[in-house]
Amino acid sequence: MLYINGTIVTINENRDIIKEGAICVQGNSIVDIGKVALLTEKYPEEEVTDLTGRVIFPGLISTHMHIAQTLLRGAADDLELIGWLCDRIWVLQGNFSAEDGEVAARLSIAEMLKSGTTCFLESMFADRYGFDGLAKTVEESGIRGCLGKIVMDVGKYATEEKKMMHPGLVETREQSLLGAIEMYEKWDSKADGRIKVWFGARTPPGVSDDLLKEMSEASKSKGIPITMHCAEVRADREFYASVGHTPMTYCQSVGLLGEKTVLVHMVHLDDNDIQLLRETGTHVAHCPTSNSKLASGFARVPELLDAKVNVGLGTDGAPCNNSNDMLQEMKLAAIIHKATHYDPTVVPAETVMEMATINGAKALGLDKEIGSLEVGKKADFVAIDLRQLHLTPSFDPISTIVYTATGRDVEMVVVDGKVLVKDGKLMTMDERKIIQQATKHAQQIVERAGLKQVIKGRWPTL
């Protein structure tokens, strides 16, 4: 297939943007990329898709999200974090069934695909959600998924002694760590390599030092990557201080730091923490909407980038973002640090574009395969039609993508060479059925959790 006449944002080493560009896809890979005139002459027998007026860019990569939580969108707005988590989100999640988990997976993946996300890292999929259902949904939908199975053995949160995890979510070492290894052996590299299985550790002290050390050793011996929330709120930093550590010295003490680890949020860091991240090649997932909505604070992204720490971007879960739209996340990532640093030049649009593509690919260990549009890489890309009022004029496609476009502007999504979204419509999933099932299951979860009278708007509904 030849995709022709688009403006191609390659994110290659030179960061080339090709006007009147063309991409030749054979199988699941890009075999050629360049000017239309040259490629149409070289490949006269290829079927052609005309993308005149479109900007084409690498598929977006979300380095942090919670699949199950999409069923809880809008169920815990405007609450402080501890109450939000312990009294609302954990109670709801503790009442999930495996069928709910699969319905949530369909809803999340459908939303991600339609808004241009082609690869994601699920952070902590609980045993009760049904990992097989998640993996099957990834396989059937065509998306690329790194699936973090939760690892935990304690029901605590940070320094909170009176607030415990809902009993329906508490797992043992055998359920979590050994269960994750079992899922790795069953699902890793399935779906033509689109599925990767990760360890998704809970935040200490929700997981013991001994289990973290055991997980870290298993990670090294089996090659299973790790993701973990870290230093998200002040209470996290207080916990690390209570055991004689900063966030990163603690992570170093249990073997977490390294090139196969993605640490999430990372709001409350000192300069030494940032240096340890740089020295160990540990990756960071930045979630500005979640950090803002939950009032967690502002991650030191400009300082992390200056230190050459690899920073990707993630949407986090729907209850603390209300959206899985990476394009909206990109805009906030580009804006928020200008305000906190009183400097409009920090974290420019080009940097955010890298965070959402090639940086994300590096964090997931997939930068040889995805994250840029280059010969030999997988054919994962997105097209947006610029011929719309709110996208006109477009002097610079990067500015348009980062500051103006949203997921609703995505017209085409290709993953592994297959068209999964065409003319803004899902090709591998039944959108109407997904909406119907998600609405039904979300209501059932709220009822089982006994929160029907709590989860509603604050203003009277007549």
mmCIF file of C-alpha atoms in Angstrom, residues 128-392:
data_model
loop_
_atom_site.group_PDB
_atom_site.id
_atom_site.type_symbol
_atom_site.label_atom_id
_atom_site.label_comp_id
_atom_site.label_asym_id
_atom_site.label_seq_id
_atom_site.Cartn_x
_atom_site.Cartn_y
_atom_site.Cartn_z
ATOM 1 C CA ARG A 128 -9.739 -10.028 39.476
ATOM 2 C CA TYR A 129 -10.044 -8.064 36.197
ATOM 3 C CA GLY A 130 -9.142 -11.131 34.119
ATOM 4 C CA PHE A 131 -5.789 -10.770 32.363
ATOM 5 C CA ASP A 132 -6.748 -13.218 29.606
ATOM 6 C CA GLY A 133 -9.664 -10.977 28.606
ATOM 7 C CA LEU A 134 -7.357 -7.968 28.350
ATOM 8 C CA ALA A 135 -4.822 -9.847 26.242
ATOM 9 C CA LYS A 136 -7.523 -11.212 23.931
ATOM 10 C CA THR A 137 -8.938 -7.724 23.441
ATOM 11 C CA VAL A 138 -5.501 -6.390 22.490
ATOM 12 C CA GLU A 139 -5.084 -9.285 20.078
ATOM 13 C CA GLU A 140 -8.477 -8.813 18.422
ATOM 14 C CA SER A 141 -8.412 -5.008 18.255
ATOM 15 C CA GLY A 142 -5.027 -4.751 16.551
ATOM 16 C CA ILE A 143 -3.494 -2.270 19.010
ATOM 17 C CA ARG A 144 -0.029 -2.709 20.511
ATOM 18 C CA GLY A 145 -0.122 -3.284 24.289
ATOM 19 C CA CYS A 146 2.420 -3.574 27.096
ATOM 20 C CA LEU A 147 0.385 -5.166 29.860
ATOM 21 C CA GLY A 148 1.483 -4.655 33.449
ATOM 22 C CA LYS A 149 0.134 -7.333 35.802
ATOM 23 C CA ILE A 150 -0.047 -6.038 39.365
ATOM 24 C CA VAL A 151 2.625 -7.114 41.875
ATOM 25 C CA MET A 152 1.757 -6.519 45.551
ATOM 26 C CA ASP A 153 1.428 -8.166 48.950
ATOM 27 C CA VAL A 154 0.370 -5.334 51.324
ATOM 28 C CA GLY A 155 -2.873 -3.322 51.415
ATOM 29 C CA LYS A 156 -1.395 -0.011 52.623
ATOM 30 C CA TYR A 157 -1.000 3.352 50.938
ATOM 31 C CA ALA A 158 1.999 5.600 51.659
ATOM 32 C CA THR A 159 2.007 6.839 55.274
ATOM 33 C CA GLU A 160 -1.731 6.319 55.746
ATOM 34 C CA GLU A 161 -2.189 3.793 58.563
ATOM 35 C CA LYS A 162 -5.981 3.983 58.749
ATOM 36 C CA LYS A 163 -6.639 3.873 55.005
ATOM 37 C CA MET A 164 -6.328 0.426 53.492
ATOM 38 C CA MET A 165 -6.885 -1.017 50.047
ATOM 39 C CA HIS A 166 -10.312 -2.569 49.470
ATOM 40 C CA PRO A 167 -10.093 -6.283 50.369
ATOM 41 C CA GLY A 168 -11.334 -7.194 46.894
ATOM 42 C CA LEU A 169 -8.082 -5.842 45.440
ATOM 43 C CA VAL A 170 -5.537 -7.271 47.880
ATOM 44 C CA GLU A 171 -3.364 -9.963 46.310
ATOM 45 C CA THR A 172 -0.716 -12.310 47.623
ATOM 46 C CA ARG A 173 2.768 -12.919 46.264
ATOM 47 C CA GLU A 174 1.446 -16.062 44.587
ATOM 48 C CA GLN A 175 -1.451 -14.268 42.897
ATOM 49 C CA SER A 176 0.495 -11.241 41.825
ATOM 50 C CA LEU A 177 4.168 -11.993 41.212
ATOM 51 C CA LEU A 178 3.789 -15.638 40.236
ATOM 52 C CA GLY A 179 0.597 -14.797 38.363
ATOM 53 C CA ALA A 180 2.458 -12.135 36.369
ATOM 54 C CA ILE A 181 5.177 -14.620 35.458
ATOM 55 C CA GLU A 182 2.504 -17.097 34.370
ATOM 56 C CA MET A 183 0.871 -14.455 32.153
ATOM 57 C CA TYR A 184 4.285 -13.540 30.746
ATOM 58 C CA GLU A 185 4.887 -17.140 29.750
ATOM 59 C CA LYS A 186 1.400 -17.388 28.235
ATOM 60 C CA TRP A 187 1.013 -14.059 26.441
ATOM 61 C CA ASP A 188 4.339 -12.265 25.917
ATOM 62 C CA SER A 189 5.080 -11.703 22.194
ATOM 63 C CA LYS A 190 1.685 -13.082 21.159
ATOM 64 C CA ALA A 191 -0.534 -11.334 18.599
ATOM 65 C CA ASP A 192 2.337 -11.116 16.101
ATOM 66 C CA GLY A 193 4.522 -9.566 18.784
ATOM 67 C CA ARG A 194 2.063 -6.780 19.652
ATOM 68 C CA ILE A 195 1.592 -8.016 23.233
ATOM 69 C CA LYS A 196 4.302 -7.545 25.850
ATOM 70 C CA VAL A 197 3.808 -8.529 29.494
ATOM 71 C CA TRP A 198 5.257 -6.399 32.287
ATOM 72 C CA PHE A 199 5.445 -6.352 36.052
ATOM 73 C CA GLY A 200 3.185 -3.599 37.399
ATOM 74 C CA ALA A 201 4.345 -3.059 40.976
ATOM 75 C CA ARG A 202 2.208 -1.272 43.531
ATOM 76 C CA THR A 203 3.645 1.793 45.214
ATOM 77 C CA PRO A 204 5.566 1.053 48.458
ATOM 78 C CA PRO A 205 4.478 0.250 51.132
ATOM 79 C CA GLY A 206 1.719 -1.499 49.164
ATOM 80 C CA VAL A 207 4.405 -3.952 48.200
ATOM 81 C CA SER A 208 7.078 -5.198 50.599
ATOM 82 C CA ASP A 209 10.817 -4.696 50.157
ATOM 83 C CA ASP A 210 11.287 -8.445 49.884
ATOM 84 C CA LEU A 211 8.733 -8.800 47.097
ATOM 85 C CA LEU A 212 10.190 -5.843 45.196
ATOM 86 C CA LYS A 213 13.637 -7.406 45.410
ATOM 87 C CA GLU A 214 12.277 -10.754 44.238
ATOM 88 C CA MET A 215 10.449 -9.050 41.370
ATOM 89 C CA SER A 216 13.590 -7.121 40.384
ATOM 90 C CA GLU A 217 15.590 -10.344 40.269
ATOM 91 C CA ALA A 218 12.902 -12.017 38.162
ATOM 92 C CA SER A 219 12.925 -8.991 35.878
ATOM 93 C CA LYS A 220 16.645 -9.386 35.273
ATOM 94 C CA SER A 221 16.611 -13.168 34.892
ATOM 95 C CA LYS A 222 13.531 -13.373 32.644
ATOM 96 C CA GLY A 223 13.731 -10.023 30.866
ATOM 97 C CA ILE A 224 10.352 -8.813 32.152
ATOM 98 C CA PRO A 225 10.180 -4.982 32.313
ATOM 99 C CA ILE A 226 8.811 -3.115 35.346
ATOM 100 C CA THR A 227 6.531 -0.135 35.805
ATOM 101 C CA MET A 228 5.602 1.465 39.137
ATOM 102 C CA HIS A 229 3.976 4.639 40.466
ATOM 103 C CA CYS A 230 6.574 6.601 42.404
ATOM 104 C CA ALA A 231 6.835 9.920 44.242
ATOM 105 C CA GLU A 232 3.391 10.933 43.049
ATOM 106 C CA VAL A 233 2.322 12.787 46.201
ATOM 107 C CA ARG A 234 4.036 14.259 49.254
ATOM 108 C CA ALA A 235 2.907 11.235 51.315
ATOM 109 C CA ASP A 236 5.041 9.018 49.075
ATOM 110 C CA ARG A 237 8.130 11.073 49.752
ATOM 111 C CA GLU A 238 7.320 11.069 53.469
ATOM 112 C CA PHE A 239 7.160 7.279 53.413
ATOM 113 C CA TYR A 240 10.564 7.008 51.721
ATOM 114 C CA ALA A 241 12.005 9.459 54.270
ATOM 115 C CA SER A 242 10.556 7.371 57.108
ATOM 116 C CA VAL A 243 12.753 4.456 56.006
ATOM 117 C CA GLY A 244 15.842 6.634 55.520
ATOM 118 C CA HIS A 245 15.593 7.198 51.763
ATOM 119 C CA THR A 246 14.693 9.555 48.989
ATOM 120 C CA PRO A 247 12.435 8.084 46.295
ATOM 121 C CA MET A 248 15.315 7.031 44.054
ATOM 122 C CA THR A 249 17.685 5.772 46.730
ATOM 123 C CA TYR A 250 14.839 3.542 47.887
ATOM 124 C CA CYS A 251 14.217 2.271 44.357
ATOM 125 C CA GLN A 252 17.942 1.660 43.968
ATOM 126 C CA SER A 253 18.039 -0.292 47.247
ATOM 127 C CA VAL A 254 15.462 -2.811 45.988
ATOM 128 C CA GLY A 255 16.908 -3.110 42.486
ATOM 129 C CA LEU A 256 14.252 -1.170 40.578
ATOM 130 C CA LEU A 257 16.390 1.343 38.712
ATOM 131 C CA GLY A 258 17.494 0.505 35.191
ATOM 132 C CA GLU A 259 16.731 0.619 31.490
ATOM 133 C CA LYS A 260 13.841 -1.837 31.795
ATOM 134 C CA THR A 261 11.939 0.274 34.338
ATOM 135 C CA VAL A 262 9.343 3.010 33.789
ATOM 136 C CA LEU A 263 8.586 5.018 36.942
ATOM 137 C CA VAL A 264 5.347 6.961 36.841
ATOM 138 C CA HIS A 265 4.506 10.525 37.948
ATOM 139 C CA MET A 266 7.812 11.266 39.719
ATOM 140 C CA VAL A 267 6.593 14.604 41.029
ATOM 141 C CA HIS A 268 8.503 14.889 44.312
ATOM 142 C CA LEU A 269 12.167 14.441 43.381
ATOM 143 C CA ASP A 270 15.339 16.174 44.491
ATOM 144 C CA ASP A 271 18.434 16.804 42.372
ATOM 145 C CA ASN A 272 20.107 13.603 43.520
ATOM 146 C CA ASP A 273 17.048 11.592 42.481
ATOM 147 C CA ILE A 274 17.286 13.062 38.996
ATOM 148 C CA GLN A 275 20.981 12.236 38.820
ATOM 149 C CA LEU A 276 20.289 8.598 39.780
ATOM 150 C CA LEU A 277 17.696 8.378 37.029
ATOM 151 C CA ARG A 278 20.212 9.659 34.524
ATOM 152 C CA GLU A 279 22.993 7.340 35.665
ATOM 153 C CA THR A 280 20.809 4.228 35.587
ATOM 154 C CA GLY A 281 18.895 4.962 32.380
ATOM 155 C CA THR A 282 15.560 4.650 34.175
ATOM 156 C CA HIS A 283 12.563 6.062 32.287
ATOM 157 C CA VAL A 284 9.835 8.422 33.523
ATOM 158 C CA ALA A 285 6.159 8.566 32.524
ATOM 159 C CA HIS A 286 4.770 12.092 32.849
ATOM 160 C CA CYS A 287 1.015 12.514 33.479
ATOM 161 C CA PRO A 288 0.312 16.257 33.761
ATOM 162 C CA THR A 289 -3.493 16.088 33.699
ATOM 163 C CA SER A 290 -3.654 13.560 36.524
ATOM 164 C CA ASN A 291 -1.065 15.424 38.584
ATOM 165 C CA SER A 292 -3.044 18.631 38.155
ATOM 166 C CA LYS A 293 -6.537 17.264 38.742
ATOM 167 C CA LEU A 294 -5.505 15.368 41.884
ATOM 168 C CA ALA A 295 -3.370 18.324 43.050
ATOM 169 C CA SER A 296 -0.332 16.053 43.328
ATOM 170 C CA GLY A 297 2.065 18.772 42.211
ATOM 171 C CA PHE A 298 4.196 19.560 39.182
ATOM 172 C CA ALA A 299 6.770 17.061 37.946
ATOM 173 C CA ARG A 300 10.226 18.542 37.329
ATOM 174 C CA VAL A 301 10.092 17.722 33.635
ATOM 175 C CA PRO A 302 12.350 20.560 32.398
ATOM 176 C CA GLU A 303 15.031 19.483 34.884
ATOM 177 C CA LEU A 304 14.601 15.809 33.957
ATOM 178 C CA LEU A 305 14.957 16.630 30.268
ATOM 179 C CA ASP A 306 17.999 18.838 30.917
ATOM 180 C CA ALA A 307 19.585 15.879 32.734
ATOM 181 C CA LYS A 308 18.942 13.681 29.658
ATOM 182 C CA VAL A 309 16.442 11.474 31.489
ATOM 183 C CA ASN A 310 14.069 9.847 29.013
ATOM 184 C CA VAL A 311 10.539 11.155 29.658
ATOM 185 C CA GLY A 312 7.448 9.705 28.011
ATOM 186 C CA LEU A 313 3.834 10.786 28.315
ATOM 187 C CA GLY A 314 0.751 9.053 29.711
ATOM 188 C CA THR A 315 -2.902 9.822 30.263
ATOM 189 C CA ASP A 316 -3.239 7.872 33.548
ATOM 190 C CA GLY A 317 -6.762 6.611 34.336
ATOM 191 C CA ALA A 318 -10.130 8.073 33.389
ATOM 192 C CA PRO A 319 -11.148 8.964 36.999
ATOM 193 C CA CYS A 320 -8.185 11.362 37.285
ATOM 194 C CA ASN A 321 -8.132 12.528 33.677
ATOM 195 C CA ASN A 322 -11.555 11.685 32.256
ATOM 196 C CA SER A 323 -9.932 11.016 28.895
ATOM 197 C CA ASN A 324 -7.506 8.636 27.185
ATOM 198 C CA ASP A 325 -6.778 11.272 24.534
ATOM 199 C CA MET A 326 -3.013 11.654 24.181
ATOM 200 C CA LEU A 327 -3.329 14.712 21.964
ATOM 201 C CA GLN A 328 -5.009 16.618 24.790
ATOM 202 C CA GLU A 329 -2.311 15.354 27.173
ATOM 203 C CA MET A 330 0.345 16.668 24.799
ATOM 204 C CA LYS A 331 -1.061 20.180 24.887
ATOM 205 C CA LEU A 332 -1.068 20.327 28.684
ATOM 206 C CA ALA A 333 2.454 18.873 28.839
ATOM 207 C CA ALA A 334 3.634 21.676 26.564
ATOM 208 C CA ILE A 335 1.864 24.434 28.494
ATOM 209 C CA ILE A 336 1.999 23.615 32.198
ATOM 210 C CA HIS A 337 5.767 23.848 32.683
ATOM 211 C CA LYS A 338 5.899 27.253 30.994
ATOM 212 C CA ALA A 339 3.637 28.521 33.783
ATOM 213 C CA THR A 340 5.482 26.818 36.653
ATOM 214 C CA HIS A 341 8.870 28.059 35.380
ATOM 215 C CA TYR A 342 7.732 31.489 34.147
ATOM 216 C CA ASP A 343 9.467 30.640 30.886
ATOM 217 C CA PRO A 344 7.581 30.182 27.582
ATOM 218 C CA THR A 345 10.559 28.448 25.986
ATOM 219 C CA VAL A 346 10.671 25.354 28.232
ATOM 220 C CA VAL A 347 9.213 22.064 26.960
ATOM 221 C CA PRO A 348 8.460 23.281 23.417
ATOM 222 C CA ALA A 349 6.024 21.545 21.090
ATOM 223 C CA GLU A 350 8.807 19.566 19.400
ATOM 224 C CA THR A 351 9.905 18.099 22.737
ATOM 225 C CA VAL A 352 6.353 17.047 23.572
ATOM 226 C CA MET A 353 6.026 15.432 20.140
ATOM 227 C CA GLU A 354 9.119 13.384 20.979
ATOM 228 C CA MET A 355 7.756 12.504 24.421
ATOM 229 C CA ALA A 356 4.588 11.097 22.877
ATOM 230 C CA THR A 357 6.383 9.077 20.193
ATOM 231 C CA ILE A 358 10.068 8.154 20.169
ATOM 232 C CA ASN A 359 10.624 8.770 23.902
ATOM 233 C CA GLY A 360 7.668 6.546 24.691
ATOM 234 C CA ALA A 361 9.051 3.870 22.389
ATOM 235 C CA LYS A 362 12.427 4.046 24.169
ATOM 236 C CA ALA A 363 10.719 3.734 27.558
ATOM 237 C CA LEU A 364 8.975 0.570 26.402
ATOM 238 C CA GLY A 365 12.115 -0.867 24.815
ATOM 239 C CA LEU A 366 10.486 -0.670 21.386
ATOM 240 C CA ASP A 367 12.361 2.193 19.739
ATOM 241 C CA LYS A 368 13.905 -0.133 17.143
ATOM 242 C CA GLU A 369 10.365 -0.998 16.016
ATOM 243 C CA ILE A 370 8.104 2.013 16.573
ATOM 244 C CA GLY A 371 8.149 5.682 17.607
ATOM 245 C CA SER A 372 9.252 7.113 14.270
ATOM 246 C CA LEU A 373 8.439 6.648 10.596
ATOM 247 C CA GLU A 374 11.524 5.085 9.050
ATOM 248 C CA VAL A 375 12.344 2.267 6.662
ATOM 249 C CA GLY A 376 12.379 -1.056 8.494
ATOM 250 C CA LYS A 377 10.152 0.039 11.355
ATOM 251 C CA LYS A 378 6.604 -1.144 11.950
ATOM 252 C CA ALA A 379 3.882 0.696 10.068
ATOM 253 C CA ASP A 380 2.248 2.431 13.044
ATOM 254 C CA PHE A 381 0.983 5.886 12.113
ATOM 255 C CA VAL A 382 -1.867 8.382 12.413
ATOM 256 C CA ALA A 383 -3.401 10.816 9.937
ATOM 257 C CA ILE A 384 -5.293 14.023 10.707
ATOM 258 C CA ASP A 385 -7.113 16.080 8.064
ATOM 259 C CA LEU A 386 -5.880 19.668 8.367
ATOM 260 C CA ARG A 387 -8.638 21.000 6.129
ATOM 261 C CA GLN A 388 -10.839 22.062 9.032
ATOM 262 C CA LEU A 389 -11.697 25.474 10.442
ATOM 263 C CA HIS A 390 -10.009 24.955 13.809
ATOM 264 C CA LEU A 391 -6.835 23.586 12.192
ATOM 265 C CA THR A 392 -6.529 26.423 9.657
#
